[in-house]
mmCIF file of C-alpha atoms in Angstrom:
data_model
loop_
_atom_site.group_PDB
_atom_site.id
_atom_site.type_symbol
_atom_site.label_atom_id
_atom_site.label_comp_id
_atom_site.label_asym_id
_atom_site.label_seq_id
_atom_site.Cartn_x
_atom_site.Cartn_y
_atom_site.Cartn_z
ATOM 1 C CA UNK A 426 -50.059 58.394 -112.585
ATOM 2 C CA UNK A 427 -52.018 61.115 -112.689
ATOM 3 C CA UNK A 428 -54.457 58.796 -114.677
ATOM 4 C CA UNK A 429 -57.815 59.743 -115.576
ATOM 5 C CA UNK A 430 -59.737 59.732 -112.587
ATOM 6 C CA UNK A 431 -56.821 58.025 -111.276
ATOM 7 C CA UNK A 432 -54.499 61.885 -111.384
ATOM 8 C CA UNK A 433 -50.736 58.744 -112.600
ATOM 9 C CA UNK A 434 -54.352 61.548 -113.727
ATOM 10 C CA UNK A 435 -56.209 62.521 -112.474
ATOM 11 C CA UNK A 436 -52.290 63.035 -110.911
ATOM 12 C CA UNK A 437 -53.186 64.971 -109.516
ATOM 13 C CA UNK A 438 -50.108 63.755 -109.493
ATOM 14 C CA UNK A 439 -47.668 68.556 -110.282
ATOM 15 C CA UNK A 440 -44.804 68.278 -109.045
ATOM 16 C CA UNK A 441 -41.591 67.476 -107.878
ATOM 17 C CA UNK A 442 -38.143 68.918 -108.295
ATOM 18 C CA UNK A 443 -36.112 69.878 -111.300
ATOM 19 C CA UNK A 444 -34.932 67.536 -113.998
ATOM 20 C CA UNK A 445 -31.472 67.548 -112.539
ATOM 21 C CA UNK A 446 -32.799 66.144 -109.286
ATOM 22 C CA UNK A 447 -34.616 63.332 -110.994
ATOM 23 C CA UNK A 448 -31.389 62.404 -112.674
ATOM 24 C CA UNK A 449 -30.050 61.138 -109.406
ATOM 25 C CA UNK A 450 -31.646 57.800 -109.888
ATOM 26 C CA UNK A 451 -31.057 56.205 -112.619
ATOM 27 C CA UNK A 452 -61.937 50.147 -120.539
ATOM 28 C CA UNK A 453 -62.605 49.590 -116.975
ATOM 29 C CA UNK A 454 -63.083 45.864 -117.536
ATOM 30 C CA UNK A 455 -60.344 43.620 -116.252
ATOM 31 C CA UNK A 456 -59.393 41.694 -119.360
ATOM 32 C CA UNK A 457 -56.014 40.404 -118.356
ATOM 33 C CA UNK A 458 -54.335 42.921 -120.668
ATOM 34 C CA UNK A 459 -50.796 43.900 -119.843
ATOM 35 C CA UNK A 460 -47.895 42.032 -118.358
ATOM 36 C CA UNK A 461 -49.236 40.220 -115.318
ATOM 37 C CA UNK A 462 -45.772 39.280 -114.078
ATOM 38 C CA UNK A 463 -45.318 38.936 -110.348
ATOM 39 C CA UNK A 464 -42.219 40.326 -108.660
ATOM 40 C CA UNK A 465 -41.604 39.071 -105.139
ATOM 41 C CA UNK A 466 -38.340 40.939 -104.609
ATOM 42 C CA UNK A 467 -39.898 44.193 -103.550
ATOM 43 C CA UNK A 468 -39.581 43.996 -99.800
ATOM 44 C CA UNK A 469 -37.468 42.360 -97.184
ATOM 45 C CA UNK A 470 -39.101 41.503 -93.888
ATOM 46 C CA UNK A 471 -36.997 41.656 -90.772
ATOM 47 C CA UNK A 472 -37.438 39.942 -87.425
ATOM 48 C CA UNK A 473 -38.881 43.015 -85.784
ATOM 49 C CA UNK A 474 -42.208 44.260 -87.118
ATOM 50 C CA UNK A 475 -43.618 46.789 -84.648
ATOM 51 C CA UNK A 476 -46.851 47.368 -86.593
ATOM 52 C CA UNK A 477 -47.709 43.782 -87.522
ATOM 53 C CA UNK A 478 -50.672 43.672 -85.130
ATOM 54 C CA UNK A 479 -52.372 46.451 -87.068
ATOM 55 C CA UNK A 480 -52.816 44.271 -90.147
ATOM 56 C CA UNK A 481 -55.923 42.148 -90.817
ATOM 57 C CA UNK A 482 -55.251 38.627 -89.511
ATOM 58 C CA UNK A 483 -55.658 37.115 -92.984
ATOM 59 C CA UNK A 484 -52.886 39.239 -94.457
ATOM 60 C CA UNK A 485 -50.677 38.915 -91.388
ATOM 61 C CA UNK A 486 -50.960 35.129 -91.548
ATOM 62 C CA UNK A 487 -50.336 35.073 -95.296
ATOM 63 C CA UNK A 488 -47.290 37.298 -94.912
ATOM 64 C CA UNK A 489 -47.803 39.097 -98.202
ATOM 65 C CA UNK A 490 -49.652 42.069 -99.654
ATOM 66 C CA UNK A 491 -50.425 41.730 -103.352
ATOM 67 C CA UNK A 492 -49.840 45.026 -105.162
ATOM 68 C CA UNK A 493 -51.338 45.936 -108.539
ATOM 69 C CA UNK A 494 -48.999 48.288 -110.394
ATOM 70 C CA UNK A 495 -48.201 49.482 -113.908
ATOM 71 C CA UNK A 496 -44.489 48.674 -113.768
ATOM 72 C CA UNK A 497 -43.458 50.875 -116.688
ATOM 73 C CA UNK A 498 -43.398 54.335 -115.118
ATOM 74 C CA UNK A 499 -39.804 55.188 -114.247
ATOM 75 C CA UNK A 500 -38.682 56.353 -111.771
ATOM 76 C CA UNK A 501 -41.800 55.517 -109.737
ATOM 77 C CA UNK A 502 -41.852 51.834 -110.683
ATOM 78 C CA UNK A 503 -40.076 50.048 -113.520
ATOM 79 C CA UNK A 504 -37.945 47.016 -114.386
ATOM 80 C CA UNK A 505 -34.182 47.376 -114.188
ATOM 81 C CA UNK A 506 -31.792 45.660 -116.584
ATOM 82 C CA UNK A 507 -31.995 42.442 -114.566
ATOM 83 C CA UNK A 508 -35.798 42.395 -114.679
ATOM 84 C CA UNK A 509 -36.242 43.360 -111.039
ATOM 85 C CA UNK A 510 -39.004 45.796 -110.096
ATOM 86 C CA UNK A 511 -37.383 48.974 -108.768
ATOM 87 C CA UNK A 512 -38.275 52.600 -108.129
ATOM 88 C CA UNK A 513 -39.872 54.883 -105.567
ATOM 89 C CA UNK A 514 -42.949 52.740 -104.895
ATOM 90 C CA UNK A 515 -41.119 49.395 -104.498
ATOM 91 C CA UNK A 516 -38.584 50.990 -102.144
ATOM 92 C CA UNK A 517 -41.323 52.579 -100.020
ATOM 93 C CA UNK A 518 -43.202 49.273 -99.962
ATOM 94 C CA UNK A 519 -40.083 47.447 -98.789
ATOM 95 C CA UNK A 520 -39.607 49.944 -95.969
ATOM 96 C CA UNK A 521 -43.258 49.613 -94.929
ATOM 97 C CA UNK A 522 -42.918 45.842 -95.088
ATOM 98 C CA UNK A 523 -40.305 45.986 -92.346
ATOM 99 C CA UNK A 524 -42.772 47.824 -90.130
ATOM 100 C CA UNK A 525 -45.653 45.463 -90.876
ATOM 101 C CA UNK A 526 -43.799 42.156 -91.070
ATOM 102 C CA UNK A 527 -44.998 41.344 -94.597
ATOM 103 C CA UNK A 528 -43.681 41.269 -98.136
ATOM 104 C CA UNK A 529 -45.247 43.457 -100.825
ATOM 105 C CA UNK A 530 -45.565 41.477 -104.066
ATOM 106 C CA UNK A 531 -45.831 43.707 -107.137
ATOM 107 C CA UNK A 532 -47.879 42.390 -110.051
ATOM 108 C CA UNK A 533 -47.838 44.329 -113.299
ATOM 109 C CA UNK A 534 -51.020 45.311 -115.121
ATOM 110 C CA UNK A 535 -52.239 48.142 -117.316
ATOM 111 C CA UNK A 536 -52.902 51.287 -115.340
ATOM 112 C CA UNK A 537 -56.528 51.756 -116.303
ATOM 113 C CA UNK A 538 -57.370 48.216 -115.108
ATOM 114 C CA UNK A 539 -55.771 48.452 -111.661
ATOM 115 C CA UNK A 540 -58.831 49.670 -109.772
ATOM 116 C CA UNK A 541 -60.965 47.023 -111.453
ATOM 117 C CA UNK A 542 -58.421 44.444 -110.302
ATOM 118 C CA UNK A 543 -58.627 45.839 -106.795
ATOM 119 C CA UNK A 544 -62.426 45.604 -106.777
ATOM 120 C CA UNK A 545 -62.285 41.987 -108.003
ATOM 121 C CA UNK A 546 -59.741 41.093 -105.255
ATOM 122 C CA UNK A 547 -56.998 40.352 -107.763
ATOM 123 C CA UNK A 548 -54.880 42.751 -105.703
ATOM 124 C CA UNK A 549 -54.956 43.775 -102.054
ATOM 125 C CA UNK A 550 -53.882 47.318 -102.944
ATOM 126 C CA UNK A 551 -52.915 49.386 -105.985
ATOM 127 C CA UNK A 552 -49.680 51.358 -105.738
ATOM 128 C CA UNK A 553 -48.747 52.918 -109.039
ATOM 129 C CA UNK A 554 -48.143 56.682 -108.954
ATOM 130 C CA UNK A 555 -51.913 56.975 -108.747
ATOM 131 C CA UNK A 556 -53.311 60.402 -108.123
ATOM 132 C CA UNK A 557 -55.727 60.626 -105.236
ATOM 133 C CA UNK A 558 -58.790 62.557 -106.365
ATOM 134 C CA UNK A 559 -62.496 62.697 -105.619
ATOM 135 C CA UNK A 560 -63.459 60.862 -108.803
ATOM 136 C CA UNK A 561 -61.487 57.825 -107.788
ATOM 137 C CA UNK A 562 -62.526 58.063 -104.166
ATOM 138 C CA UNK A 563 -66.179 58.047 -105.218
ATOM 139 C CA UNK A 564 -65.946 55.693 -108.215
ATOM 140 C CA UNK A 565 -67.002 58.363 -110.723
ATOM 141 C CA UNK A 566 -66.015 58.358 -114.406
ATOM 142 C CA UNK A 567 -64.549 61.859 -114.934
ATOM 143 C CA UNK A 568 -65.760 61.993 -118.545
ATOM 144 C CA UNK A 569 -69.397 61.040 -117.927
ATOM 145 C CA UNK A 570 -69.718 61.916 -114.223
ATOM 146 C CA UNK A 571 -71.474 58.567 -113.838
ATOM 147 C CA UNK A 572 -70.908 56.075 -111.046
ATOM 148 C CA UNK A 573 -68.766 53.173 -112.282
ATOM 149 C CA UNK A 574 -67.718 51.538 -109.007
ATOM 150 C CA UNK A 575 -67.743 51.834 -105.270
ATOM 151 C CA UNK A 576 -64.603 53.942 -105.218
ATOM 152 C CA UNK A 577 -61.489 53.471 -103.115
ATOM 153 C CA UNK A 578 -59.700 55.022 -100.164
ATOM 154 C CA UNK A 579 -56.211 56.432 -100.584
ATOM 155 C CA UNK A 580 -53.229 56.431 -98.260
ATOM 156 C CA UNK A 581 -51.375 59.515 -99.513
ATOM 157 C CA UNK A 582 -47.590 59.552 -99.615
ATOM 158 C CA UNK A 583 -46.193 61.987 -102.218
ATOM 159 C CA UNK A 584 -47.132 65.137 -104.130
ATOM 160 C CA UNK A 585 -46.641 65.474 -107.888
ATOM 161 C CA UNK A 586 -47.896 67.484 -110.855
ATOM 162 C CA UNK A 587 -48.422 67.032 -114.602
ATOM 163 C CA UNK A 588 -45.930 68.162 -117.243
ATOM 164 C CA UNK A 589 -45.626 68.320 -121.024
ATOM 165 C CA UNK A 590 -42.521 67.392 -123.007
ATOM 166 C CA UNK A 591 -41.607 67.490 -126.689
ATOM 167 C CA UNK A 592 -38.785 66.377 -128.943
ATOM 168 C CA UNK A 593 -35.651 68.310 -128.073
ATOM 169 C CA UNK A 594 -35.350 71.414 -130.195
ATOM 170 C CA UNK A 595 -38.826 70.912 -131.666
ATOM 171 C CA UNK A 596 -41.212 72.390 -129.104
ATOM 172 C CA UNK A 597 -43.886 73.366 -131.647
ATOM 173 C CA UNK A 598 -44.202 76.617 -129.654
ATOM 174 C CA UNK A 599 -45.920 74.696 -126.864
ATOM 175 C CA UNK A 600 -45.600 76.360 -123.471
ATOM 176 C CA UNK A 601 -49.120 75.958 -122.040
ATOM 177 C CA UNK A 602 -51.978 73.492 -122.320
ATOM 178 C CA UNK A 603 -53.829 75.923 -124.569
ATOM 179 C CA UNK A 604 -50.942 75.658 -127.050
ATOM 180 C CA UNK A 605 -51.850 71.980 -127.579
ATOM 181 C CA UNK A 606 -54.905 72.964 -129.632
ATOM 182 C CA UNK A 607 -54.272 71.770 -133.168
ATOM 183 C CA UNK A 608 -51.504 69.449 -131.969
ATOM 184 C CA UNK A 609 -51.148 65.686 -131.457
ATOM 185 C CA UNK A 610 -50.697 64.734 -127.797
ATOM 186 C CA UNK A 611 -49.701 61.247 -126.606
ATOM 187 C CA UNK A 612 -50.752 60.143 -123.110
ATOM 188 C CA UNK A 613 -51.108 57.014 -121.058
ATOM 189 C CA UNK A 614 -54.684 55.785 -120.990
ATOM 190 C CA UNK A 615 -56.608 56.388 -117.768
ATOM 191 C CA UNK A 616 -54.308 59.058 -116.385
ATOM 192 C CA UNK A 617 -54.886 62.586 -115.218
ATOM 193 C CA UNK A 618 -52.975 63.711 -118.282
ATOM 194 C CA UNK A 619 -55.747 62.207 -120.388
ATOM 195 C CA UNK A 620 -58.377 63.949 -118.262
ATOM 196 C CA UNK A 621 -56.645 67.300 -118.591
ATOM 197 C CA UNK A 622 -56.281 66.904 -122.344
ATOM 198 C CA UNK A 623 -59.979 66.104 -122.762
ATOM 199 C CA UNK A 624 -60.931 69.124 -120.689
ATOM 200 C CA UNK A 625 -58.575 71.398 -122.630
ATOM 201 C CA UNK A 626 -59.830 70.100 -125.993
ATOM 202 C CA UNK A 627 -63.304 71.414 -125.159
ATOM 203 C CA UNK A 628 -61.855 74.926 -124.932
ATOM 204 C CA UNK A 629 -60.067 74.806 -128.287
ATOM 205 C CA UNK A 630 -61.366 76.919 -131.186
ATOM 206 C CA UNK A 631 -63.451 75.186 -133.845
ATOM 207 C CA UNK A 632 -61.380 73.078 -136.212
ATOM 208 C CA UNK A 633 -58.312 73.184 -133.985
ATOM 209 C CA UNK A 634 -58.852 70.571 -131.317
ATOM 210 C CA UNK A 635 -56.282 68.362 -129.593
ATOM 211 C CA UNK A 636 -55.692 65.039 -131.349
ATOM 212 C CA UNK A 637 -55.405 62.704 -128.367
ATOM 213 C CA UNK A 638 -53.368 59.518 -128.765
ATOM 214 C CA UNK A 639 -53.905 57.073 -125.892
ATOM 215 C CA UNK A 640 -51.489 54.260 -125.011
ATOM 216 C CA UNK A 641 -51.333 51.454 -122.460
ATOM 217 C CA UNK A 642 -48.140 52.824 -120.920
ATOM 218 C CA UNK A 643 -45.981 55.920 -120.991
ATOM 219 C CA UNK A 644 -43.141 54.163 -122.794
ATOM 220 C CA UNK A 645 -45.391 53.673 -125.805
ATOM 221 C CA UNK A 646 -46.282 57.361 -125.734
ATOM 222 C CA UNK A 647 -42.581 58.231 -125.660
ATOM 223 C CA UNK A 648 -41.946 55.989 -128.657
ATOM 224 C CA UNK A 649 -44.667 57.757 -130.637
ATOM 225 C CA UNK A 650 -43.182 61.151 -129.804
ATOM 226 C CA UNK A 651 -39.659 60.035 -130.611
ATOM 227 C CA UNK A 652 -40.769 58.765 -134.034
ATOM 228 C CA UNK A 653 -42.523 62.041 -134.885
ATOM 229 C CA UNK A 654 -46.012 60.584 -134.662
ATOM 230 C CA UNK A 655 -46.972 62.999 -131.869
ATOM 231 C CA UNK A 656 -46.065 66.605 -131.111
ATOM 232 C CA UNK A 657 -45.898 66.196 -127.336
ATOM 233 C CA UNK A 658 -46.407 63.818 -124.420
ATOM 234 C CA UNK A 659 -47.977 64.608 -121.054
ATOM 235 C CA UNK A 660 -47.124 62.667 -117.900
ATOM 236 C CA UNK A 661 -46.584 63.197 -114.200
ATOM 237 C CA UNK A 662 -43.637 65.487 -113.600
ATOM 238 C CA UNK A 663 -41.312 62.885 -111.992
ATOM 239 C CA UNK A 664 -41.851 60.607 -114.991
ATOM 240 C CA UNK A 665 -41.552 63.381 -117.574
ATOM 241 C CA UNK A 666 -38.379 64.712 -115.983
ATOM 242 C CA UNK A 667 -36.858 61.237 -115.800
ATOM 243 C CA UNK A 668 -37.633 60.627 -119.483
ATOM 244 C CA UNK A 669 -36.097 63.958 -120.467
ATOM 245 C CA UNK A 670 -32.956 63.222 -118.465
ATOM 246 C CA UNK A 671 -32.418 59.618 -119.549
ATOM 247 C CA UNK A 672 -33.899 59.023 -123.029
ATOM 248 C CA UNK A 673 -31.141 59.118 -125.625
ATOM 249 C CA UNK A 674 -28.733 60.261 -122.970
ATOM 250 C CA UNK A 675 -30.779 63.421 -122.538
ATOM 251 C CA UNK A 676 -30.853 64.203 -126.262
ATOM 252 C CA UNK A 677 -34.399 63.067 -127.144
ATOM 253 C CA UNK A 678 -36.822 65.275 -125.212
ATOM 254 C CA UNK A 679 -37.265 68.571 -123.362
ATOM 255 C CA UNK A 680 -39.793 69.826 -120.828
ATOM 256 C CA UNK A 681 -41.999 72.719 -121.867
ATOM 257 C CA UNK A 682 -44.093 75.008 -119.680
ATOM 258 C CA UNK A 683 -44.851 74.614 -116.002
ATOM 259 C CA UNK A 684 -46.262 71.751 -113.959
ATOM 260 C CA UNK A 685 -50.001 71.849 -113.355
ATOM 261 C CA UNK A 686 -52.545 70.044 -111.176
ATOM 262 C CA UNK A 687 -50.276 69.263 -108.257
ATOM 263 C CA UNK A 688 -51.917 66.530 -106.220
ATOM 264 C CA UNK A 689 -51.102 63.606 -103.920
ATOM 265 C CA UNK A 690 -50.146 60.123 -104.997
ATOM 266 C CA UNK A 691 -52.030 57.555 -102.951
ATOM 267 C CA UNK A 692 -52.058 53.828 -102.268
ATOM 268 C CA UNK A 693 -55.544 52.653 -103.264
ATOM 269 C CA UNK A 694 -57.386 50.344 -100.855
ATOM 270 C CA UNK A 695 -60.930 48.983 -101.035
ATOM 271 C CA UNK A 696 -63.538 51.017 -99.161
ATOM 272 C CA UNK A 697 -64.386 48.145 -96.841
ATOM 273 C CA UNK A 698 -60.767 47.253 -96.077
ATOM 274 C CA UNK A 699 -60.294 49.954 -93.458
ATOM 275 C CA UNK A 700 -58.012 47.924 -91.205
ATOM 276 C CA UNK A 701 -55.500 47.386 -94.010
ATOM 277 C CA UNK A 702 -55.803 51.046 -94.999
ATOM 278 C CA UNK A 703 -55.039 52.227 -91.475
ATOM 279 C CA UNK A 704 -52.134 49.794 -91.128
ATOM 280 C CA UNK A 705 -50.580 51.125 -94.328
ATOM 281 C CA UNK A 706 -51.001 54.691 -93.120
ATOM 282 C CA UNK A 707 -49.326 53.825 -89.820
ATOM 283 C CA UNK A 708 -46.436 52.160 -91.644
ATOM 284 C CA UNK A 709 -45.987 55.096 -94.017
ATOM 285 C CA UNK A 710 -45.946 57.549 -91.125
ATOM 286 C CA UNK A 711 -43.440 55.349 -89.302
ATOM 287 C CA UNK A 712 -40.952 55.479 -92.189
ATOM 288 C CA UNK A 713 -41.526 59.226 -92.573
ATOM 289 C CA UNK A 714 -40.648 59.662 -88.907
ATOM 290 C CA UNK A 715 -37.624 57.326 -88.894
ATOM 291 C CA UNK A 716 -36.045 58.954 -91.967
ATOM 292 C CA UNK A 717 -36.244 56.018 -94.400
ATOM 293 C CA UNK A 718 -38.866 57.820 -96.457
ATOM 294 C CA UNK A 719 -36.652 60.872 -97.062
ATOM 295 C CA UNK A 720 -33.671 58.701 -98.014
ATOM 296 C CA UNK A 721 -35.744 56.828 -100.597
ATOM 297 C CA UNK A 722 -37.058 60.022 -102.188
ATOM 298 C CA UNK A 723 -33.562 61.495 -102.311
ATOM 299 C CA UNK A 724 -32.287 58.310 -103.952
ATOM 300 C CA UNK A 725 -34.733 58.827 -106.832
ATOM 301 C CA UNK A 726 -34.569 62.632 -106.957
ATOM 302 C CA UNK A 727 -38.159 63.017 -105.741
ATOM 303 C CA UNK A 728 -37.549 64.784 -102.433
ATOM 304 C CA UNK A 729 -39.376 67.936 -103.498
ATOM 305 C CA UNK A 730 -42.604 65.927 -103.482
ATOM 306 C CA UNK A 731 -42.167 64.747 -99.904
ATOM 307 C CA UNK A 732 -45.034 65.017 -97.439
ATOM 308 C CA UNK A 733 -44.691 65.530 -93.709
ATOM 309 C CA UNK A 734 -47.487 63.123 -92.863
ATOM 310 C CA UNK A 735 -49.526 60.467 -94.632
ATOM 311 C CA UNK A 736 -53.236 61.240 -94.659
ATOM 312 C CA UNK A 737 -56.324 59.408 -95.883
ATOM 313 C CA UNK A 738 -58.121 60.757 -98.961
ATOM 314 C CA UNK A 739 -56.331 64.082 -99.077
ATOM 315 C CA UNK A 740 -56.994 64.521 -102.809
ATOM 316 C CA UNK A 741 -59.593 67.017 -104.017
#
């Protein structure tokens, strides 16, 4: 998510293809908030794992990589009707697992606590539509510009942007971020959407600022918009487009304006865990080269955000 320094905010995540394409697929303290459910179905390990030797011995011996993720961000990661974790990230993780000989276990938590969980070793990695940006790389709070942690490294794997959507037929004349002045905007806490809204609010004329409503997940923001409690929602484009296409059978919401802040999604890894970082990069590049990556993105309508190569810390 383009989350606040994060770019699922600071999403950097701007983005992918058109709504029709998406339709193909159907604070900083770790307080234990959010659903901490583990899902061990996310990857299937085969007999042949050509990149297993690249992993740290501890993880290779354990056979699992614990993934912190906000599993409420369709189509990137979400629970299907059976309760299974599905989406772009779980499918990519499963494909990488075949290369590395391990299973990726997704554990759900609130987005703004994922990096704290990574620093405390609750997770081995965070994979959650997280925008790779300098603030996150350096552990800087984007609001205060103060150091709040050691930062993380990112293994980049997708490009996305930030979009705004409103109730269908009730756009409130919103077409740009400047049009949000005087309006109520719902966002997921800790995302790039929140960062952008705070920055835009500082530009608004006196007495006409943006009323920012922050929620633990994007579904809550959608509920507020649907009920009339907000004028608009901002989220990463793949998520916004998916919501517009699927909510109420496509009758609830509509996209307004253009995507902004296009940036890479990255898998977050601790600064000192360079061997794991490099193994993940090698696995991602392997599935890009063998075609699995493209098939997964096409499955979820996200092919327009495809990258030709995974890089480390490509976010600006």
